[in-house]
XYZ file of C-alpha atoms in Angstrom:
753
model
C 6.297 8.861 29.872
C 5.123 12.648 29.617
C 1.408 13.392 30.710
C 0.590 14.612 27.385
C 1.927 11.102 26.039
C -0.418 9.446 28.472
C -3.190 11.589 27.431
C -2.759 10.684 23.670
C -3.144 6.957 24.594
C -6.822 7.596 26.406
C -10.113 6.589 25.127
C -12.234 8.756 22.897
C -14.160 9.612 25.881
C -11.517 11.108 27.774
C -9.516 12.706 24.692
C -13.082 14.412 23.907
C -12.732 15.856 27.482
C -9.142 17.003 26.863
C -10.288 18.589 23.614
C -12.928 20.667 25.495
C -10.273 22.186 27.563
C -8.644 23.846 24.628
C -11.458 25.292 22.776
C -9.776 28.582 23.161
C -8.223 30.466 20.320
C -5.175 31.580 22.433
C -3.409 28.911 23.996
C -4.121 25.983 21.788
C -4.031 22.293 21.990
C -0.981 22.685 19.101
C 1.109 24.791 21.620
C 0.305 22.078 24.044
C 1.527 19.307 21.991
C 4.701 20.569 20.570
C 5.820 22.173 23.804
C 4.512 19.388 26.026
C 7.994 18.371 27.847
C 8.765 22.182 28.585
C 5.331 23.109 29.555
C 5.136 20.147 32.213
C 8.401 20.586 33.761
C 7.772 24.314 34.803
C 6.147 25.459 38.246
C 3.186 27.101 36.953
C 1.716 27.363 40.465
C 4.512 29.238 41.855
C 4.512 31.320 38.751
C 0.979 32.480 38.776
C 1.694 33.855 42.414
C 5.202 35.246 41.550
C 5.176 38.259 39.203
C 8.930 37.862 38.334
C 8.800 34.152 37.712
C 5.713 34.389 35.574
C 7.639 37.000 33.516
C 10.407 35.049 33.218
C 8.410 31.674 32.319
C 6.222 34.155 29.756
C 9.494 35.215 27.850
C 10.716 31.437 27.867
C 7.443 30.587 26.446
C 7.856 32.967 23.661
C 11.525 31.721 22.684
C 10.236 28.038 22.617
C 7.006 28.911 20.636
C 9.407 31.019 18.124
C 11.914 28.017 17.918
C 8.989 25.781 16.785
C 7.906 28.721 14.310
C 11.355 28.975 12.699
C 11.358 25.335 12.315
C 8.174 24.877 10.406
C 9.469 27.598 8.426
C 12.513 25.702 7.374
C 10.455 22.540 6.696
C 8.014 24.670 4.757
C 4.878 23.327 7.087
C 2.618 26.308 5.878
C -0.208 25.249 8.023
C 1.818 25.174 11.340
C 3.758 27.999 10.601
C 0.652 30.146 10.179
C -0.921 28.648 13.446
C 2.264 29.170 15.437
C 2.436 32.656 14.062
C -0.761 33.367 15.184
C -0.501 31.958 18.541
C 2.632 34.094 19.273
C 1.028 37.238 18.385
C -2.333 36.602 20.335
C -0.136 35.459 23.596
C 1.677 38.454 23.612
C -1.050 40.903 23.038
C -3.401 39.097 25.600
C -0.798 38.397 28.283
C 2.255 40.590 28.192
C 0.846 43.191 30.579
C -0.152 40.228 33.064
C 1.814 36.933 32.615
C 0.636 35.826 35.664
C -2.823 35.418 34.131
C -1.389 33.089 31.751
C 0.722 31.129 34.176
C -2.686 30.606 36.099
C -4.616 29.405 32.684
C -1.714 26.697 32.187
C -1.715 25.788 35.845
C -5.694 25.274 35.524
C -5.187 23.733 32.361
C -2.455 20.936 33.738
C -4.761 20.388 37.007
C -7.444 19.477 34.722
C -5.469 17.272 32.449
C -4.226 15.501 35.523
C -8.045 14.860 37.050
C -8.834 13.537 33.624
C -6.171 11.061 33.598
C -6.834 10.103 37.107
C -10.694 9.448 36.261
C -9.603 7.433 33.419
C -7.203 5.211 35.282
C -9.933 4.991 38.061
C -12.454 3.803 35.818
C -9.785 1.534 34.143
C -9.290 -0.276 37.398
C -12.641 0.285 39.123
C -14.566 -3.029 39.878
C -18.253 -2.057 39.076
C -20.905 -3.992 40.497
C -21.827 -7.098 38.344
C -25.475 -6.782 38.393
C -25.356 -3.033 37.265
C -22.715 -4.060 34.545
C -25.233 -6.735 33.402
C -28.303 -4.517 33.235
C -26.248 -1.777 31.277
C -24.790 -4.085 28.649
C -28.193 -6.045 28.258
C -29.979 -2.839 27.664
C -27.017 -1.622 25.036
C -27.639 -5.105 23.344
C -31.439 -4.746 23.078
C -30.945 -1.632 21.522
C -28.461 -2.577 18.926
C -30.522 -5.635 18.078
C -33.452 -3.346 17.474
C -31.359 -1.409 15.319
C -30.060 -4.258 13.231
C -33.458 -5.699 13.082
C -35.098 -2.456 11.952
C -32.142 -2.097 9.131
C -32.684 -5.740 8.010
C -36.553 -5.177 7.843
C -36.407 -1.944 6.137
C -33.807 -3.644 3.488
C -36.246 -6.604 3.173
C -39.373 -4.235 2.593
C -37.604 -2.381 -0.044
C -36.771 -5.468 -1.740
C -40.420 -6.819 -1.423
C -41.820 -3.386 -2.820
C -39.355 -3.928 -5.846
C -40.779 -7.303 -6.401
C -44.202 -5.954 -6.122
C -43.362 -3.080 -8.634
C -41.947 -5.665 -11.095
C -44.919 -8.128 -10.738
C -47.373 -5.153 -11.248
C -45.455 -4.127 -14.281
C -45.396 -7.751 -15.564
C -49.078 -7.945 -15.049
C -49.800 -4.492 -16.893
C -47.738 -5.858 -19.835
C -49.500 -9.138 -20.265
C -52.755 -7.500 -19.588
C -52.306 -4.967 -22.471
C -51.508 -7.919 -24.539
C -54.166 -9.873 -23.624
C -56.648 -7.084 -24.483
C -54.860 -6.635 -27.745
C -55.650 -10.124 -28.603
C -58.950 -10.088 -27.164
C -59.878 -7.390 -29.510
C -58.452 -8.600 -32.710
C -58.736 -12.441 -32.245
C -61.959 -12.819 -29.917
C -62.284 -16.342 -30.589
C -58.579 -17.211 -29.841
C -58.687 -20.519 -27.840
C -55.806 -19.384 -25.784
C -57.698 -16.431 -24.344
C -59.273 -18.485 -21.651
C -56.078 -19.706 -20.330
C -54.256 -16.336 -20.649
C -57.362 -14.656 -18.698
C -56.953 -17.448 -16.031
C -53.137 -16.658 -15.671
C -53.986 -13.089 -15.394
C -56.092 -13.692 -12.407
C -54.071 -15.826 -10.699
C -51.219 -12.983 -11.214
C -53.718 -10.100 -9.908
C -54.512 -12.313 -6.868
C -50.936 -12.680 -5.992
C -50.515 -9.026 -6.196
C -53.370 -8.265 -3.924
C -51.902 -10.874 -1.457
C -48.728 -9.127 -1.542
C -50.024 -5.948 -1.261
C -51.775 -7.164 1.873
C -48.585 -8.638 3.232
C -46.772 -5.429 2.402
C -49.306 -3.446 4.296
C -49.257 -5.873 7.386
C -45.329 -5.524 7.003
C -45.370 -1.825 7.170
C -47.777 -1.760 10.127
C -45.456 -4.135 12.047
C -42.490 -2.271 11.122
C -43.797 1.108 12.490
C -44.493 -0.712 15.635
C -40.606 -1.613 15.633
C -39.553 1.805 14.881
C -41.879 3.258 17.862
C -40.429 0.773 20.203
C -36.821 1.936 19.161
C -37.593 5.553 19.490
C -39.039 4.860 23.047
C -35.717 3.174 23.750
C -33.454 5.938 22.432
C -35.618 8.630 24.284
C -35.144 6.798 27.433
C -31.303 6.776 26.474
C -31.180 10.404 25.780
C -33.080 11.198 29.015
C -30.538 9.007 30.982
C -27.853 11.247 29.472
C -29.316 14.354 29.951
C -29.735 13.576 33.790
C -26.134 12.243 34.016
C -25.220 15.705 32.426
C -27.159 17.434 35.008
C -25.113 15.712 37.582
C -21.784 15.929 35.883
C -22.273 19.449 35.888
C -22.306 19.693 39.441
C -19.357 17.391 39.713
C -20.509 13.893 39.185
C -18.186 11.485 37.612
C -20.587 10.186 34.921
C -19.278 8.658 31.380
C -20.824 11.214 29.072
C -19.738 10.041 25.628
C -22.365 10.341 22.839
C -20.707 8.272 20.365
C -22.665 4.978 20.667
C -25.765 6.823 21.388
C -25.216 8.814 18.007
C -24.494 5.769 15.918
C -27.870 4.288 17.224
C -29.673 7.284 16.539
C -28.278 7.809 13.161
C -28.711 4.220 11.974
C -32.232 4.736 12.824
C -32.750 7.970 11.121
C -31.094 6.554 7.990
C -34.058 3.672 8.264
C -36.641 6.228 8.723
C -35.607 8.307 5.926
C -35.239 5.297 3.699
C -38.949 4.168 4.813
C -40.108 7.838 3.971
C -38.740 7.374 0.362
C -40.448 4.125 -0.129
C -43.886 5.092 1.317
C -43.688 8.498 -0.728
C -43.065 6.415 -4.205
C -45.526 3.864 -3.310
C -48.727 5.534 -5.014
C -47.225 6.191 -8.106
C -47.000 2.296 -8.195
C -50.821 1.685 -7.631
C -52.960 2.037 -10.216
C -56.665 1.189 -9.377
C -59.071 2.393 -6.873
C -59.824 0.927 -3.591
C -56.232 -0.317 -3.092
C -55.658 -1.232 0.445
C -52.179 0.533 0.473
C -53.537 3.694 -1.011
C -56.197 3.812 1.461
C -54.117 3.530 4.522
C -51.008 4.798 3.182
C -51.264 8.474 4.356
C -51.881 7.288 8.043
C -48.896 5.281 7.896
C -46.896 8.301 6.367
C -48.135 10.504 8.993
C -47.433 8.131 11.807
C -43.772 7.916 10.302
C -43.312 11.517 10.028
C -44.505 11.838 13.990
C -41.897 9.184 14.785
C -39.134 10.811 12.813
C -39.966 14.392 14.207
C -39.752 13.114 17.699
C -36.465 11.552 16.648
C -34.807 14.611 15.163
C -36.064 16.712 18.029
C -34.564 14.614 20.608
C -31.270 14.194 18.773
C -30.640 17.935 18.815
C -29.069 18.719 22.085
C -26.850 21.008 24.109
C -23.487 18.589 24.677
C -21.593 21.252 26.265
C -23.279 23.629 28.766
C -22.384 27.207 28.948
C -19.107 27.898 30.932
C -16.943 30.950 31.280
C -13.430 30.679 29.891
C -11.018 30.480 32.659
C -12.857 32.617 35.244
C -14.219 28.989 36.635
C -14.444 25.487 35.931
C -17.897 25.268 36.871
C -20.330 25.513 34.045
C -23.901 27.122 34.256
C -22.704 30.310 36.069
C -22.234 33.276 33.624
C -21.167 36.715 34.251
C -22.523 39.688 32.217
C -20.229 41.178 29.624
C -17.849 38.332 29.886
C -17.362 35.781 27.072
C -18.746 32.267 27.679
C -19.056 29.336 25.273
C -21.614 26.768 24.559
C -21.946 23.894 22.007
C -24.910 22.100 20.342
C -25.034 18.768 18.646
C -27.069 16.822 16.106
C -26.852 13.223 16.542
C -28.375 12.385 13.253
C -24.943 12.604 11.743
C -25.606 12.192 7.843
C -23.082 13.483 5.966
C -25.498 15.584 3.661
C -26.678 17.616 6.339
C -23.092 19.148 6.571
C -23.016 22.831 5.718
C -26.744 22.710 4.778
C -28.317 23.405 8.934
C -27.869 26.834 10.429
C -28.364 27.409 14.258
C -29.461 30.583 15.752
C -30.053 31.615 19.527
C -31.902 33.796 21.825
C -32.400 33.977 25.699
C -35.160 33.619 27.779
C -37.662 32.937 24.982
C -40.447 32.472 27.399
C -39.314 34.279 30.575
C -41.013 33.819 33.732
C -43.673 36.260 35.465
C -41.473 36.979 38.218
C -41.166 40.510 40.000
C -37.937 42.096 39.017
C -36.779 39.490 36.351
C -33.914 40.695 34.503
C -33.731 40.463 30.664
C -30.639 40.029 28.915
C -29.356 40.540 25.306
C -27.329 37.746 24.070
C -24.677 39.118 21.765
C -22.431 36.851 19.434
C -22.617 35.509 15.800
C -25.959 34.265 14.737
C -26.954 31.636 11.957
C -23.822 29.479 12.406
C -23.618 26.682 10.161
C -22.968 23.041 11.527
C -19.569 21.548 10.609
C -18.941 18.040 10.845
C -16.112 17.483 13.493
C -13.999 14.233 13.151
C -14.889 11.773 15.946
C -17.769 13.927 17.458
C -20.356 14.659 14.342
C -22.609 17.660 13.449
C -21.694 20.335 15.798
C -21.880 24.304 16.387
C -19.716 25.694 18.835
C -20.402 29.212 19.869
C -17.226 30.339 21.658
C -17.627 34.194 22.288
C -21.014 34.781 23.656
C -21.704 37.717 26.232
C -24.744 38.705 28.005
C -25.780 42.459 28.287
C -28.324 43.452 30.800
C -30.992 45.503 29.244
C -31.768 48.581 30.952
C -34.870 48.545 33.464
C -37.703 50.765 32.656
C -39.135 53.485 34.916
C -40.274 51.113 37.515
C -36.412 49.622 37.627
C -36.262 46.161 38.733
C -39.327 44.768 39.917
C -41.243 47.024 37.587
C -44.813 46.831 36.603
C -46.250 43.666 35.008
C -45.016 41.408 37.531
C -47.468 39.098 39.670
C -45.465 37.057 41.606
C -42.822 37.313 44.514
C -39.280 38.620 43.283
C -35.979 36.214 43.700
C -32.508 37.253 44.388
C -30.322 37.554 41.695
C -28.566 34.152 42.697
C -32.163 32.501 42.489
C -33.002 33.594 39.128
C -32.784 31.311 36.405
C -32.222 31.872 32.549
C -32.257 29.554 29.602
C -30.801 29.943 26.100
C -32.952 28.415 23.333
C -31.061 27.331 20.003
C -33.183 26.845 16.899
C -32.404 25.026 13.628
C -34.406 24.590 10.390
C -33.999 21.167 9.437
C -34.569 20.623 5.778
C -33.883 17.099 4.389
C -35.560 14.998 1.732
C -38.572 16.810 1.684
C -39.041 16.927 5.457
C -39.013 20.562 7.076
C -38.867 20.701 10.337
C -38.029 23.514 13.150
C -35.630 21.873 15.677
C -35.211 23.430 19.319
C -32.916 22.698 22.321
C -32.379 24.463 25.281
C -29.532 24.729 27.937
C -29.933 23.785 31.421
C -30.929 26.924 33.637
C -28.205 29.158 34.462
C -27.334 31.955 36.971
C -26.156 35.264 36.046
C -23.947 37.470 37.887
C -22.271 40.833 37.506
C -19.324 40.468 40.226
C -17.037 37.473 40.792
C -17.761 37.243 44.701
C -21.275 36.331 43.648
C -19.905 33.285 42.092
C -19.954 30.952 44.935
C -23.522 31.405 46.230
C -24.450 31.218 42.433
C -22.829 27.891 42.144
C -24.942 26.655 45.146
C -28.152 27.630 42.960
C -26.986 25.539 40.120
C -26.016 22.603 42.246
C -29.416 22.732 44.241
C -31.491 22.750 41.085
C -29.336 20.073 38.995
C -29.851 17.973 42.095
C -33.399 18.250 42.877
C -35.169 19.434 39.840
C -37.670 17.246 37.765
C -38.124 19.926 35.215
C -35.188 21.241 33.274
C -36.930 24.065 32.086
C -38.422 25.238 35.321
C -37.409 29.112 35.768
C -39.760 29.298 38.631
C -37.830 26.650 40.580
C -36.728 28.903 43.292
C -39.983 30.391 43.807
C -40.732 27.046 46.012
C -37.535 25.185 46.080
C -37.735 21.547 46.974
C -36.143 19.674 49.875
C -33.156 17.484 49.039
C -32.640 14.119 50.605
C -29.458 14.042 52.758
C -28.597 10.704 50.957
C -28.326 12.754 47.389
C -26.917 15.772 49.154
C -24.056 14.088 50.721
C -23.168 12.710 47.360
C -23.187 16.077 45.711
C -20.815 17.595 48.564
C -18.226 14.902 48.042
C -18.438 15.460 44.376
C -17.524 19.104 44.878
C -14.010 17.790 46.210
C -13.518 14.464 43.826
C -14.320 16.649 40.962
C -11.219 19.164 41.676
C -8.804 16.856 43.943
C -8.289 12.956 43.779
C -9.949 12.586 46.908
C -13.743 12.859 47.953
C -15.443 12.782 51.238
C -15.379 9.679 53.654
C -18.106 8.770 55.718
C -16.917 10.116 58.799
C -16.600 13.384 56.982
C -20.062 13.380 55.814
C -21.252 12.309 59.168
C -19.903 15.670 60.538
C -21.646 17.606 57.609
C -24.564 15.689 58.120
C -25.078 16.340 61.898
C -24.432 20.168 61.129
C -27.127 20.479 58.201
C -29.514 18.294 59.897
C -28.743 19.331 63.818
C -28.646 15.857 64.532
C -27.490 12.534 63.030
C -28.689 12.216 59.792
C -31.233 9.134 59.130
C -31.907 7.615 55.862
C -34.979 9.658 55.412
C -33.564 12.769 56.620
C -33.905 16.068 54.336
C -32.266 19.271 53.937
C -34.244 22.591 52.998
C -32.747 25.213 50.639
C -32.743 27.902 53.310
C -30.647 25.593 55.661
C -28.102 24.893 53.015
C -27.624 28.144 51.589
C -29.418 31.135 53.459
C -29.318 30.564 57.179
C -26.133 31.219 59.233
C -24.477 28.502 61.345
C -23.778 30.745 63.260
C -21.779 33.382 61.461
C -22.585 32.541 57.649
C -24.584 30.256 55.706
C -23.336 26.283 55.522
C -22.826 26.776 51.796
C -20.532 29.716 52.065
C -18.394 28.244 54.690
C -18.325 24.892 52.835
C -17.101 26.378 49.643
C -14.576 28.729 51.249
C -13.057 25.424 52.631
C -13.180 23.807 48.993
C -11.518 26.975 47.713
C -8.608 26.643 50.667
C -7.993 22.911 49.586
C -8.007 23.739 45.861
C -5.787 26.810 46.075
C -3.238 25.596 48.821
C -3.748 22.035 50.304
C -4.481 19.654 47.263
C -1.626 17.533 47.551
C -1.851 16.980 51.353
C -5.579 16.437 51.005
C -5.067 13.840 48.267
C -2.561 12.091 50.573
C -5.425 11.917 53.254
C -3.449 13.791 55.640
C -6.090 16.533 56.311
C -9.106 15.269 58.085
C -10.578 18.369 57.843
C -14.634 17.968 58.339
C -14.241 16.902 62.191
C -16.040 18.206 65.268
C -14.159 19.623 68.128
C -15.641 17.327 70.264
C -14.629 14.118 67.959
C -11.001 15.729 67.711
C -10.520 15.309 71.569
C -11.945 11.983 71.197
C -9.547 10.994 69.010
C -6.364 12.725 70.046
C -6.742 12.045 74.104
C -5.568 8.404 73.677
C -2.784 9.481 71.252
C 0.944 9.857 71.960
C 2.262 13.638 72.719
C 2.837 15.647 69.629
C -0.043 13.285 67.742
C -1.798 16.371 65.775
C -4.527 16.556 62.914
C -5.738 19.231 60.763
C -9.218 20.355 61.151
C -10.971 22.956 59.068
C -12.443 25.658 61.468
C -16.113 25.974 62.152
C -16.010 29.673 63.005
C -13.256 31.016 60.873
C -14.348 30.836 57.172
C -12.299 29.292 54.782
C -9.748 28.617 57.784
C -7.838 25.574 58.822
C -6.198 24.791 62.232
C -3.840 22.166 63.936
C -4.638 20.783 66.933
C -2.166 18.400 68.849
C -2.279 16.508 72.221
C 0.162 16.903 74.988
C 0.050 13.825 77.349
C 1.449 14.858 81.414
C 3.010 12.636 83.659
C 0.221 12.441 85.789
C -1.912 10.507 83.301
C -4.131 13.928 82.485
C -3.581 15.436 78.932
C -4.013 18.835 77.039
C -5.491 19.690 73.691
C -3.790 22.598 72.083
C -4.592 24.219 69.042
C -3.472 27.322 66.956
C -6.105 29.903 65.367
C -6.886 28.732 61.963
C -4.793 29.852 59.002
C -6.802 31.335 55.932
C -6.056 31.792 52.391
C -4.084 35.277 53.535
C -1.451 33.326 55.250
C -1.258 30.450 52.905
C -0.601 32.579 49.986
C 2.672 33.450 51.623
C 3.992 30.041 52.912
C 2.507 26.639 52.406
C 0.833 24.782 55.445
C 3.403 22.000 55.224
C 6.485 24.695 55.664
C 4.465 25.902 58.803
C 4.064 22.342 60.048
C 7.535 21.674 59.390
C 9.001 24.886 61.162
C 6.538 25.257 63.973
C 8.229 25.915 67.272
C 7.061 26.248 70.918
C 9.344 27.315 73.990
C 9.243 24.321 76.384
C 11.296 23.984 79.645
C 14.466 26.288 79.987
C 13.310 28.223 77.146
C 14.206 25.860 74.282
C 12.435 25.886 71.083
C 11.100 22.611 70.039
C 8.266 21.427 67.591
C 5.517 19.863 69.353
C 4.261 18.461 66.203
C 5.119 15.125 65.807
C 2.871 12.582 64.432
C 0.233 13.239 61.820
C -3.072 11.132 63.182
C -2.950 8.209 64.144
C 0.754 7.700 63.779
C 2.683 9.007 60.901
C 5.687 10.800 61.280
C 5.543 14.386 60.486
C 8.340 14.456 58.106
C 6.936 10.747 56.275
C 3.510 12.666 55.858
C 4.622 16.209 54.729
C 8.189 15.734 53.503
C 7.470 15.218 50.068
C 6.187 18.540 49.651
C 9.048 20.549 51.714
C 10.440 23.142 49.736
C 13.962 22.534 48.587
C 14.623 25.824 46.467
C 17.167 27.851 48.056
C 15.272 31.413 46.888
C 12.050 29.940 48.210
C 13.803 29.309 51.621
C 15.320 33.040 51.788
C 11.745 34.218 51.016
C 10.433 32.586 54.006
C 13.200 33.329 56.179
C 11.691 36.338 57.637
C 8.839 34.309 58.842
C 10.507 31.641 60.006
C 12.861 33.152 62.545
C 9.958 33.895 64.489
C 10.433 31.723 67.618
C 7.770 32.105 69.960
C 4.309 31.255 68.753
C 0.781 31.705 70.719
C -0.821 28.380 71.085
C -4.135 27.466 72.858
C -5.820 25.081 74.756
C -9.451 23.896 73.995
C -12.031 26.764 75.053
C -15.558 26.476 74.359
C -15.586 29.334 71.681
C -12.873 30.314 69.764
C -13.910 33.656 68.824
C -14.079 34.680 72.608
C -10.320 33.787 72.994
C -9.540 36.140 70.135
C -11.069 38.881 72.442
C -8.621 38.272 75.674
C -5.810 35.729 75.135
C -5.302 33.917 78.317
C -3.635 30.862 79.907
C -5.043 27.399 80.260
C -5.981 25.920 83.593
C -2.971 23.716 83.501
C -0.434 26.553 83.025
C 1.131 28.304 85.892
C 1.402 31.491 83.994
C -0.358 34.662 84.920
C -2.806 36.016 82.516
C -1.062 38.781 80.386
C -1.835 41.031 77.402
C 0.230 41.719 74.334
C 0.294 44.564 71.873
C 1.144 43.764 68.145
C 3.188 46.069 66.099
C 2.895 46.588 62.194
C 6.101 44.387 61.672
C 4.238 41.691 63.545
C 1.071 41.884 61.521
C 3.491 41.633 58.174
C 4.818 38.158 59.600
C 1.854 36.166 58.219
C 3.160 32.661 58.108
C 4.302 32.059 61.535
C 1.509 34.309 62.803
C -0.974 31.656 64.487
C -4.150 33.520 65.634
C -2.760 36.815 64.238
C -0.883 37.237 67.283
C 2.706 36.785 66.934
C 5.699 37.791 69.073
C 9.224 38.758 67.807
C 11.683 36.842 69.593
C 14.127 39.391 68.664
C 12.376 42.039 70.443
C 11.875 40.016 73.710
C 13.205 36.252 73.505
C 12.074 35.725 76.915
C 8.453 36.406 76.412
C 6.333 33.581 77.601
C 3.767 31.615 75.520
C 0.313 31.796 76.044
C -2.505 29.420 75.033
C -5.640 31.230 73.396
C -8.218 29.458 71.319
């Protein structure tokens, strides 16, 4: 089964996520569906880094699109013919000059599809805690019962009112006849009996009116209870959305909540109509209903207004298309999308409600706070999307910074301390004029606070601000949050750190990895009540860069170059050098592990153990590989072909077992390159035979300045000169120091850290 076929079988929740991936105009869901088999069979990852392959696949894509276009033309499928012609023209115009960009987009889309499928399967097979399931199901049943009860009681009240009106009309008819008879035949012997019957009927009417009044009061009490339940559900959904934005796997479907809100609103509008018509059906003074009704109508309108206001939500937070997959970090002059939704899905509202927007409606009084113009189509009409409800999708909004006045950034009028650009939060407010059945309201909703950057290299730190806000803020509209950011509990923060991996790969962080990060942040073994400050997390250097910059660089390295072996659990990653030695010293010679460097930002190093005949051991490692090296050759190829001179100058690969005891080829073999053209491409790197390795030193950086032998090595200290050719050999260039075997095959190996 193809991946796309599997996607089509997913539940509504996950299909909705997939639809969100293809919200852009160019590479549409139709293209994805009709070319599913071909798209999934191509190596888009390699195309994204190989210009010639990208161009080849770009031409192939156009050919496949043209084939489908001609087929639709022959079959006279006008709509599909039009859509594919538009796709062909759009893709040519946008990506002809840079097909690698398209390859990267398709690679990202396929990766996200894979992630959604994995998430769906995980949820499907996951065994949840019975108590948690019981509470959730119990709460849902309670709301469902309240909605059903409200609907039944409103229907019952409607019937009661109709009965009351019919009875009142009967009374009036009989009363008119009685008055006519009384005037024309005052001595009629039946008058007394008719008068008694009228009095009985009038008493019955009074009793029914009082019962109806009590029913209305009780019904409004039920309405108030139900609104509180729905408000709580909406609050929980908003909290889930905040956490989902920073990587948490939360079920974000609004389908059930929308169903409850819509049914409740329908009942409220029906009640509103009943109340509005009651005064015309009351004909005498001091009528109890007439006396109390204005206050009851006012109470109902307040509940209805509250429900409508809360049901207007931002269901997709602002996100820049294809720049990244993280929402709430926007770039100036770069298009982004955001979507609002009204959970009251009444058919009559379609095409009648328009939504407008503004940015920073109530800006904070912060020194140097930037101001922006928000460019895009205003007053868009809500449309009814099948399966989702009433939405307005703003797909092409852009932020443009206003020019500062004479005072520049931090000019006059500010009365508080300034914040960095990465700590400056902004909001978009959406407004809708609601007008339905004589009820007129102005509904408002806002995005979560977002950060605005002007350069791509600011993105990582800006994301740290979003993460910290969504994790620790209690007020989702607090733009002054970073004037005094709160501490984060370690228990909460460690989950968020794990989410950064689990939301982009199939594997989060385990307890040992989190313990290492906890020691790094808390400077001790974290306790249950340990906390971390914002400065410690993102500002203080540990020792060369901040914790977040280091962590995010590692995350980027994994996503770009190590995802497969990370998913398989073959990258230990977050482990201290002390723990590393403890793990390796008791293992067989050639046992190695992969660890993220603590001193080289975004680097990964390979460390192995050599057991000596006298019972001692040596721990050796290479200087970390970074994005620069791994962009040229996969780490699996380096591990596969790594060689070291041993006795009699015989080259040997010292890497034999991936910790704890998995044979190297068993662990990494599935990812070895098999294509001849790639092998030729790597040949200039793989012919290097002599590699500088290292024993464990206290400081990795010191060894970069003066490479030297370990205490267990008999060779004398030496220096080496690196020429341009050697620097070009990145893949096997451990520690950025590499010796060309062709120039001096007898040159010895030197350990450096």
